[in-house]
Amino acid sequence: MQYNPGWNGSSVNLLHVRAAGPGDSLHYVWSSIGAPAVLLVATQSPSSALRVNWTQLLSPSPAGAIWIDPSDSVVYSTAVVFTKLFEFSEAKPLGDLFYPTYDLSEFSWDSLNHTLNHTALTAELRGVPATDPGGGFSNGSLAFRVTAYEAGGRDGRLPSLLHTADSSQLEFLLAGVAPRGNSSRFVLEVATVEEAGAARRLRSQRSIDDEYTPTVFEVLSLVAESQNGSSTLGFLQWKATAYGSRSPRREDGIQCRAQALRAANGSLPVSSIVQAYFGDSLGSSCTISALNVSFGGEEGEVYQEKRYLSWSVLLGFGEPPRDAFSPLVISITAVALGTPLAMLLLGSCLVLLAQRKRYSEYEPIN
């Protein structure tokens, strides 16, 4: 993990996370320059390196300021941008009331270096609006907490996402922000950038196994697929829940919904690292898609009471991890289905034995 590689200042945030394998390497570049974003690049070289021209990156024309060396080792690159936070209320009799939008490209962000933990491989990007006329952020903040992994496993906190060494987890955190309405709900807009030859698709997978995330039976994946559908290149994956507590429990769950994926070409806000890497192709050959993730519902009062919201999403390369049925659920299912079957077989055997015994003791009447 490198903070602002090649730059001595802390007035801007750029975090480079590199994972090296025997024949390839993966790069995650997180930044709050412009709208908060992450650049994901997979290469075929175990020694590929990130290069940054800081003078150009911080200029009004950052195209070409970020690249991977050697450039011919890159096999796949994409970006995810967190663009806006919407707030609306359903309490009005004439329909939904939308409050002024929080544009994340206009936030003021703390130095990420203060929260960087090289041992735990974590960092937190925390910010507030540069101007806040309503005072909603006077005692609160919005944050993105990043976690990288060195091996596969499962996160210990709800929603206990299953991860691999090729993935990273992001937590979207809203803490202490005052709602502007009595029944406010929040919506986070997420945009993705794909180069020519790839496209995003939203998948939904349901399962009866909720051992690791109680009462949540749906997993959503926003996958990047090649145009012919032959392979999955990258993904965002999350469970259909958020939580209203720093130490989440089942009862702290907040309903999480994903709206339909839509084309957003030409509407991407200023995000310097995305423009710096993709350059002129961002407006020509790249495909930009956007997705709104909403938090709240019948149990939306959880945030009103605790003023805390956390939503976890996994980002990575290739196919998203799939949860297999856990041994506990398999055992419970086996007992639930096996016990009636065993009783039926045992009863049938007893009936047959009773019949054989009865006809062996009495002679048939002529």
mmCIF file with all atom_site columns, N, CA and C in Angstrom, residues 84-87 99-104 106-110 125-144 172-180 186-188 303 307 309:
data_model
loop_
_atom_site.group_PDB
_atom_site.id
_atom_site.type_symbol
_atom_site.label_atom_id
_atom_site.label_alt_id
_atom_site.label_comp_id
_atom_site.label_asym_id
_atom_site.label_entity_id
_atom_site.label_seq_id
_atom_site.pdbx_PDB_ins_code
_atom_site.Cartn_x
_atom_site.Cartn_y
_atom_site.Cartn_z
_atom_site.occupancy
_atom_site.B_iso_or_equiv
_atom_site.pdbx_formal_charge
_atom_site.auth_seq_id
_atom_site.auth_comp_id
_atom_site.auth_asym_id
_atom_site.auth_atom_id
_atom_site.pdbx_PDB_model_num
ATOM 1   N N  . LYS A 1 84  ? -22.737 10.862 -6.335 1.00 0.00 ? 84  LYS A N  1
ATOM 2   C CA . LYS A 1 84  ? -23.672 11.730 -5.612 1.00 0.00 ? 84  LYS A CA 1
ATOM 3   C C  . LYS A 1 84  ? -24.377 10.972 -4.499 1.00 0.00 ? 84  LYS A C  1
ATOM 4   N N  . LEU A 1 85  ? -24.817 11.734 -3.497 1.00 0.00 ? 85  LEU A N  1
ATOM 5   C CA . LEU A 1 85  ? -25.672 11.206 -2.435 1.00 0.00 ? 85  LEU A CA 1
ATOM 6   C C  . LEU A 1 85  ? -26.974 11.987 -2.465 1.00 0.00 ? 85  LEU A C  1
ATOM 7   N N  . PHE A 1 86  ? -28.075 11.259 -2.712 1.00 0.00 ? 86  PHE A N  1
ATOM 8   C CA . PHE A 1 86  ? -29.392 11.877 -2.735 1.00 0.00 ? 86  PHE A CA 1
ATOM 9   C C  . PHE A 1 86  ? -30.091 11.641 -1.402 1.00 0.00 ? 86  PHE A C  1
ATOM 10  N N  . GLU A 1 87  ? -30.967 12.553 -1.052 1.00 0.00 ? 87  GLU A N  1
ATOM 11  C CA . GLU A 1 87  ? -31.814 12.395 0.128  1.00 0.00 ? 87  GLU A CA 1
ATOM 12  C C  . GLU A 1 87  ? -33.236 12.794 -0.251 1.00 0.00 ? 87  GLU A C  1
ATOM 13  N N  . TYR A 1 99  ? -34.403 16.545 -1.575 1.00 0.00 ? 99  TYR A N  1
ATOM 14  C CA . TYR A 1 99  ? -33.647 17.673 -1.055 1.00 0.00 ? 99  TYR A CA 1
ATOM 15  C C  . TYR A 1 99  ? -32.458 17.945 -1.976 1.00 0.00 ? 99  TYR A C  1
ATOM 16  N N  . PRO A 1 100 ? -31.810 19.109 -1.836 1.00 0.00 ? 100 PRO A N  1
ATOM 17  C CA . PRO A 1 100 ? -30.627 19.389 -2.667 1.00 0.00 ? 100 PRO A CA 1
ATOM 18  C C  . PRO A 1 100 ? -29.595 18.262 -2.573 1.00 0.00 ? 100 PRO A C  1
ATOM 19  N N  . THR A 1 101 ? -29.054 17.886 -3.724 1.00 0.00 ? 101 THR A N  1
ATOM 20  C CA . THR A 1 101 ? -28.147 16.739 -3.830 1.00 0.00 ? 101 THR A CA 1
ATOM 21  C C  . THR A 1 101 ? -26.771 17.062 -3.237 1.00 0.00 ? 101 THR A C  1
ATOM 22  N N  . TYR A 1 102 ? -26.175 16.067 -2.585 1.00 0.00 ? 102 TYR A N  1
ATOM 23  C CA . TYR A 1 102 ? -24.792 16.179 -2.138 1.00 0.00 ? 102 TYR A CA 1
ATOM 24  C C  . TYR A 1 102 ? -23.897 15.661 -3.267 1.00 0.00 ? 102 TYR A C  1
ATOM 25  N N  . ASP A 1 103 ? -23.177 16.559 -3.908 1.00 0.00 ? 103 ASP A N  1
ATOM 26  C CA . ASP A 1 103 ? -22.243 16.186 -4.979 1.00 0.00 ? 103 ASP A CA 1
ATOM 27  C C  . ASP A 1 103 ? -20.898 15.838 -4.343 1.00 0.00 ? 103 ASP A C  1
ATOM 28  N N  . LEU A 1 104 ? -20.496 14.576 -4.439 1.00 0.00 ? 104 LEU A N  1
ATOM 29  C CA . LEU A 1 104 ? -19.298 14.126 -3.736 1.00 0.00 ? 104 LEU A CA 1
ATOM 30  C C  . LEU A 1 104 ? -18.015 14.704 -4.328 1.00 0.00 ? 104 LEU A C  1
ATOM 31  N N  . GLU A 1 106 ? -17.583 17.717 -4.751 1.00 0.00 ? 106 GLU A N  1
ATOM 32  C CA . GLU A 1 106 ? -17.436 19.017 -4.109 1.00 0.00 ? 106 GLU A CA 1
ATOM 33  C C  . GLU A 1 106 ? -17.231 18.892 -2.600 1.00 0.00 ? 106 GLU A C  1
ATOM 34  N N  . PHE A 1 107 ? -16.873 17.701 -2.134 1.00 0.00 ? 107 PHE A N  1
ATOM 35  C CA . PHE A 1 107 ? -16.596 17.488 -0.714 1.00 0.00 ? 107 PHE A CA 1
ATOM 36  C C  . PHE A 1 107 ? -15.156 17.870 -0.391 1.00 0.00 ? 107 PHE A C  1
ATOM 37  N N  . SER A 1 108 ? -14.940 18.160 0.874  1.00 0.00 ? 108 SER A N  1
ATOM 38  C CA . SER A 1 108 ? -13.597 18.395 1.392  1.00 0.00 ? 108 SER A CA 1
ATOM 39  C C  . SER A 1 108 ? -13.195 17.145 2.182  1.00 0.00 ? 108 SER A C  1
ATOM 40  N N  . TRP A 1 109 ? -12.047 16.537 1.802  1.00 0.00 ? 109 TRP A N  1
ATOM 41  C CA . TRP A 1 109 ? -11.664 15.238 2.360  1.00 0.00 ? 109 TRP A CA 1
ATOM 42  C C  . TRP A 1 109 ? -10.461 15.365 3.293  1.00 0.00 ? 109 TRP A C  1
ATOM 43  N N  . ASP A 1 110 ? -10.517 14.631 4.413  1.00 0.00 ? 110 ASP A N  1
ATOM 44  C CA . ASP A 1 110 ? -9.376  14.571 5.329  1.00 0.00 ? 110 ASP A CA 1
ATOM 45  C C  . ASP A 1 110 ? -8.233  13.787 4.690  1.00 0.00 ? 110 ASP A C  1
ATOM 46  N N  . LEU A 1 125 ? -11.277 7.096  4.016  1.00 0.00 ? 125 LEU A N  1
ATOM 47  C CA . LEU A 1 125 ? -11.381 8.400  3.368  1.00 0.00 ? 125 LEU A CA 1
ATOM 48  C C  . LEU A 1 125 ? -12.636 9.077  3.909  1.00 0.00 ? 125 LEU A C  1
ATOM 49  N N  . ARG A 1 126 ? -12.475 10.175 4.677  1.00 0.00 ? 126 ARG A N  1
ATOM 50  C CA . ARG A 1 126 ? -13.597 10.824 5.343  1.00 0.00 ? 126 ARG A CA 1
ATOM 51  C C  . ARG A 1 126 ? -13.730 12.260 4.869  1.00 0.00 ? 126 ARG A C  1
ATOM 52  N N  . GLY A 1 127 ? -14.977 12.687 4.592  1.00 0.00 ? 127 GLY A N  1
ATOM 53  C CA . GLY A 1 127 ? -15.162 14.041 4.097  1.00 0.00 ? 127 GLY A CA 1
ATOM 54  C C  . GLY A 1 127 ? -16.499 14.648 4.479  1.00 0.00 ? 127 GLY A C  1
ATOM 55  N N  . VAL A 1 128 ? -16.608 15.950 4.238  1.00 0.00 ? 128 VAL A N  1
ATOM 56  C CA . VAL A 1 128 ? -17.842 16.715 4.468  1.00 0.00 ? 128 VAL A CA 1
ATOM 57  C C  . VAL A 1 128 ? -18.005 17.668 3.292  1.00 0.00 ? 128 VAL A C  1
ATOM 58  N N  . PRO A 1 129 ? -19.214 18.166 3.046  1.00 0.00 ? 129 PRO A N  1
ATOM 59  C CA . PRO A 1 129 ? -19.394 19.123 1.951  1.00 0.00 ? 129 PRO A CA 1
ATOM 60  C C  . PRO A 1 129 ? -18.566 20.382 2.177  1.00 0.00 ? 129 PRO A C  1
ATOM 61  N N  . ALA A 1 130 ? -17.982 20.898 1.090  1.00 0.00 ? 130 ALA A N  1
ATOM 62  C CA . ALA A 1 130 ? -17.210 22.134 1.193  1.00 0.00 ? 130 ALA A CA 1
ATOM 63  C C  . ALA A 1 130 ? -18.095 23.282 1.655  1.00 0.00 ? 130 ALA A C  1
ATOM 64  N N  . THR A 1 131 ? -19.348 23.270 1.211  1.00 0.00 ? 131 THR A N  1
ATOM 65  C CA . THR A 1 131 ? -20.351 24.222 1.699  1.00 0.00 ? 131 THR A CA 1
ATOM 66  C C  . THR A 1 131 ? -21.570 23.436 2.130  1.00 0.00 ? 131 THR A C  1
ATOM 67  N N  . ASP A 1 132 ? -22.083 23.734 3.310  1.00 0.00 ? 132 ASP A N  1
ATOM 68  C CA . ASP A 1 132 ? -23.197 22.981 3.878  1.00 0.00 ? 132 ASP A CA 1
ATOM 69  C C  . ASP A 1 132 ? -24.232 23.944 4.449  1.00 0.00 ? 132 ASP A C  1
ATOM 70  N N  . PRO A 1 133 ? -25.027 24.571 3.573  1.00 0.00 ? 133 PRO A N  1
ATOM 71  C CA . PRO A 1 133 ? -25.993 25.563 4.052  1.00 0.00 ? 133 PRO A CA 1
ATOM 72  C C  . PRO A 1 133 ? -27.013 24.998 5.028  1.00 0.00 ? 133 PRO A C  1
ATOM 73  N N  . GLY A 1 134 ? -27.403 23.743 4.829  1.00 0.00 ? 134 GLY A N  1
ATOM 74  C CA . GLY A 1 134 ? -28.405 23.146 5.708  1.00 0.00 ? 134 GLY A CA 1
ATOM 75  C C  . GLY A 1 134 ? -27.855 22.676 7.035  1.00 0.00 ? 134 GLY A C  1
ATOM 76  N N  . GLY A 1 135 ? -26.556 22.567 7.159  1.00 0.00 ? 135 GLY A N  1
ATOM 77  C CA . GLY A 1 135 ? -25.950 22.144 8.420  1.00 0.00 ? 135 GLY A CA 1
ATOM 78  C C  . GLY A 1 135 ? -26.120 20.679 8.735  1.00 0.00 ? 135 GLY A C  1
ATOM 79  N N  . GLY A 1 136 ? -26.469 19.853 7.748  1.00 0.00 ? 136 GLY A N  1
ATOM 80  C CA . GLY A 1 136 ? -26.670 18.426 7.998  1.00 0.00 ? 136 GLY A CA 1
ATOM 81  C C  . GLY A 1 136 ? -25.393 17.718 8.423  1.00 0.00 ? 136 GLY A C  1
ATOM 82  N N  . PHE A 1 137 ? -24.239 18.225 7.972  1.00 0.00 ? 137 PHE A N  1
ATOM 83  C CA . PHE A 1 137 ? -22.960 17.585 8.279  1.00 0.00 ? 137 PHE A CA 1
ATOM 84  C C  . PHE A 1 137 ? -22.221 18.291 9.417  1.00 0.00 ? 137 PHE A C  1
ATOM 85  N N  . SER A 1 138 ? -22.908 19.136 10.157 1.00 0.00 ? 138 SER A N  1
ATOM 86  C CA . SER A 1 138 ? -22.233 19.874 11.226 1.00 0.00 ? 138 SER A CA 1
ATOM 87  C C  . SER A 1 138 ? -21.667 18.946 12.288 1.00 0.00 ? 138 SER A C  1
ATOM 88  N N  . ASN A 1 139 ? -22.323 17.821 12.532 1.00 0.00 ? 139 ASN A N  1
ATOM 89  C CA . ASN A 1 139 ? -21.834 16.853 13.518 1.00 0.00 ? 139 ASN A CA 1
ATOM 90  C C  . ASN A 1 139 ? -21.632 15.479 12.896 1.00 0.00 ? 139 ASN A C  1
ATOM 91  N N  . GLY A 1 140 ? -21.477 15.431 11.584 1.00 0.00 ? 140 GLY A N  1
ATOM 92  C CA . GLY A 1 140 ? -21.368 14.142 10.929 1.00 0.00 ? 140 GLY A CA 1
ATOM 93  C C  . GLY A 1 140 ? -20.398 14.163 9.772  1.00 0.00 ? 140 GLY A C  1
ATOM 94  N N  . SER A 1 141 ? -20.245 13.004 9.132  1.00 0.00 ? 141 SER A N  1
ATOM 95  C CA . SER A 1 141 ? -19.332 12.878 8.002  1.00 0.00 ? 141 SER A CA 1
ATOM 96  C C  . SER A 1 141 ? -19.744 11.700 7.136  1.00 0.00 ? 141 SER A C  1
ATOM 97  N N  . LEU A 1 142 ? -19.207 11.694 5.946  1.00 0.00 ? 142 LEU A N  1
ATOM 98  C CA . LEU A 1 142 ? -19.373 10.591 5.005  1.00 0.00 ? 142 LEU A CA 1
ATOM 99  C C  . LEU A 1 142 ? -17.995 9.991  4.800  1.00 0.00 ? 142 LEU A C  1
ATOM 100 N N  . ALA A 1 143 ? -17.895 8.661  4.748  1.00 0.00 ? 143 ALA A N  1
ATOM 101 C CA . ALA A 1 143 ? -16.581 8.038  4.642  1.00 0.00 ? 143 ALA A CA 1
ATOM 102 C C  . ALA A 1 143 ? -16.637 6.792  3.772  1.00 0.00 ? 143 ALA A C  1
ATOM 103 N N  . PHE A 1 144 ? -15.479 6.459  3.202  1.00 0.00 ? 144 PHE A N  1
ATOM 104 C CA . PHE A 1 144 ? -15.277 5.208  2.478  1.00 0.00 ? 144 PHE A CA 1
ATOM 105 C C  . PHE A 1 144 ? -14.104 4.496  3.137  1.00 0.00 ? 144 PHE A C  1
ATOM 106 N N  . PHE A 1 172 ? -19.199 1.921  2.757  1.00 0.00 ? 172 PHE A N  1
ATOM 107 C CA . PHE A 1 172 ? -19.727 3.279  2.688  1.00 0.00 ? 172 PHE A CA 1
ATOM 108 C C  . PHE A 1 172 ? -20.338 3.596  4.043  1.00 0.00 ? 172 PHE A C  1
ATOM 109 N N  . LEU A 1 173 ? -19.871 4.673  4.687  1.00 0.00 ? 173 LEU A N  1
ATOM 110 C CA . LEU A 1 173 ? -20.281 5.013  6.049  1.00 0.00 ? 173 LEU A CA 1
ATOM 111 C C  . LEU A 1 173 ? -20.886 6.407  6.096  1.00 0.00 ? 173 LEU A C  1
ATOM 112 N N  . LEU A 1 174 ? -22.038 6.502  6.737  1.00 0.00 ? 174 LEU A N  1
ATOM 113 C CA . LEU A 1 174 ? -22.690 7.788  6.980  1.00 0.00 ? 174 LEU A CA 1
ATOM 114 C C  . LEU A 1 174 ? -22.902 7.877  8.483  1.00 0.00 ? 174 LEU A C  1
ATOM 115 N N  . ALA A 1 175 ? -22.189 8.784  9.137  1.00 0.00 ? 175 ALA A N  1
ATOM 116 C CA . ALA A 1 175 ? -22.221 8.837  10.604 1.00 0.00 ? 175 ALA A CA 1
ATOM 117 C C  . ALA A 1 175 ? -22.533 10.244 11.081 1.00 0.00 ? 175 ALA A C  1
ATOM 118 N N  . GLY A 1 176 ? -23.592 10.375 11.886 1.00 0.00 ? 176 GLY A N  1
ATOM 119 C CA . GLY A 1 176 ? -23.933 11.639 12.511 1.00 0.00 ? 176 GLY A CA 1
ATOM 120 C C  . GLY A 1 176 ? -24.559 12.666 11.591 1.00 0.00 ? 176 GLY A C  1
ATOM 121 N N  . VAL A 1 177 ? -24.840 12.322 10.353 1.00 0.00 ? 177 VAL A N  1
ATOM 122 C CA . VAL A 1 177 ? -25.433 13.272 9.407  1.00 0.00 ? 177 VAL A CA 1
ATOM 123 C C  . VAL A 1 177 ? -26.912 13.437 9.727  1.00 0.00 ? 177 VAL A C  1
ATOM 124 N N  . ALA A 1 178 ? -27.346 14.676 9.928  1.00 0.00 ? 178 ALA A N  1
ATOM 125 C CA . ALA A 1 178 ? -28.735 14.951 10.303 1.00 0.00 ? 178 ALA A CA 1
ATOM 126 C C  . ALA A 1 178 ? -29.641 14.874 9.084  1.00 0.00 ? 178 ALA A C  1
ATOM 127 N N  . PRO A 1 179 ? -30.681 14.027 9.122  1.00 0.00 ? 179 PRO A N  1
ATOM 128 C CA . PRO A 1 179 ? -31.632 13.980 8.013  1.00 0.00 ? 179 PRO A CA 1
ATOM 129 C C  . PRO A 1 179 ? -32.385 15.308 7.904  1.00 0.00 ? 179 PRO A C  1
ATOM 130 N N  . ARG A 1 180 ? -32.754 15.660 6.684  1.00 0.00 ? 180 ARG A N  1
ATOM 131 C CA . ARG A 1 180 ? -33.478 16.906 6.469  1.00 0.00 ? 180 ARG A CA 1
ATOM 132 C C  . ARG A 1 180 ? -34.985 16.704 6.475  1.00 0.00 ? 180 ARG A C  1
ATOM 133 N N  . PHE A 1 186 ? -31.709 7.713  2.022  1.00 0.00 ? 186 PHE A N  1
ATOM 134 C CA . PHE A 1 186 ? -30.525 8.114  1.276  1.00 0.00 ? 186 PHE A CA 1
ATOM 135 C C  . PHE A 1 186 ? -30.313 7.182  0.088  1.00 0.00 ? 186 PHE A C  1
ATOM 136 N N  . VAL A 1 187 ? -29.783 7.756  -0.986 1.00 0.00 ? 187 VAL A N  1
ATOM 137 C CA . VAL A 1 187 ? -29.493 7.002  -2.203 1.00 0.00 ? 187 VAL A CA 1
ATOM 138 C C  . VAL A 1 187 ? -28.085 7.366  -2.653 1.00 0.00 ? 187 VAL A C  1
ATOM 139 N N  . LEU A 1 188 ? -27.240 6.350  -2.874 1.00 0.00 ? 188 LEU A N  1
ATOM 140 C CA . LEU A 1 188 ? -25.878 6.564  -3.346 1.00 0.00 ? 188 LEU A CA 1
ATOM 141 C C  . LEU A 1 188 ? -25.811 6.219  -4.829 1.00 0.00 ? 188 LEU A C  1
ATOM 142 N N  . TYR A 1 303 ? -32.002 4.425  10.875 1.00 0.00 ? 303 TYR A N  1
ATOM 143 C CA . TYR A 1 303 ? -31.054 5.530  10.745 1.00 0.00 ? 303 TYR A CA 1
ATOM 144 C C  . TYR A 1 303 ? -31.537 6.753  11.516 1.00 0.00 ? 303 TYR A C  1
ATOM 145 N N  . ARG A 1 307 ? -28.520 7.457  13.673 1.00 0.00 ? 307 ARG A N  1
ATOM 146 C CA . ARG A 1 307 ? -27.687 8.343  12.849 1.00 0.00 ? 307 ARG A CA 1
ATOM 147 C C  . ARG A 1 307 ? -26.409 7.639  12.386 1.00 0.00 ? 307 ARG A C  1
ATOM 148 N N  . LEU A 1 309 ? -25.067 4.634  9.292  1.00 0.00 ? 309 LEU A N  1
ATOM 149 C CA . LEU A 1 309 ? -25.380 3.757  8.161  1.00 0.00 ? 309 LEU A CA 1
ATOM 150 C C  . LEU A 1 309 ? -24.081 3.193  7.613  1.00 0.00 ? 309 LEU A C  1
#
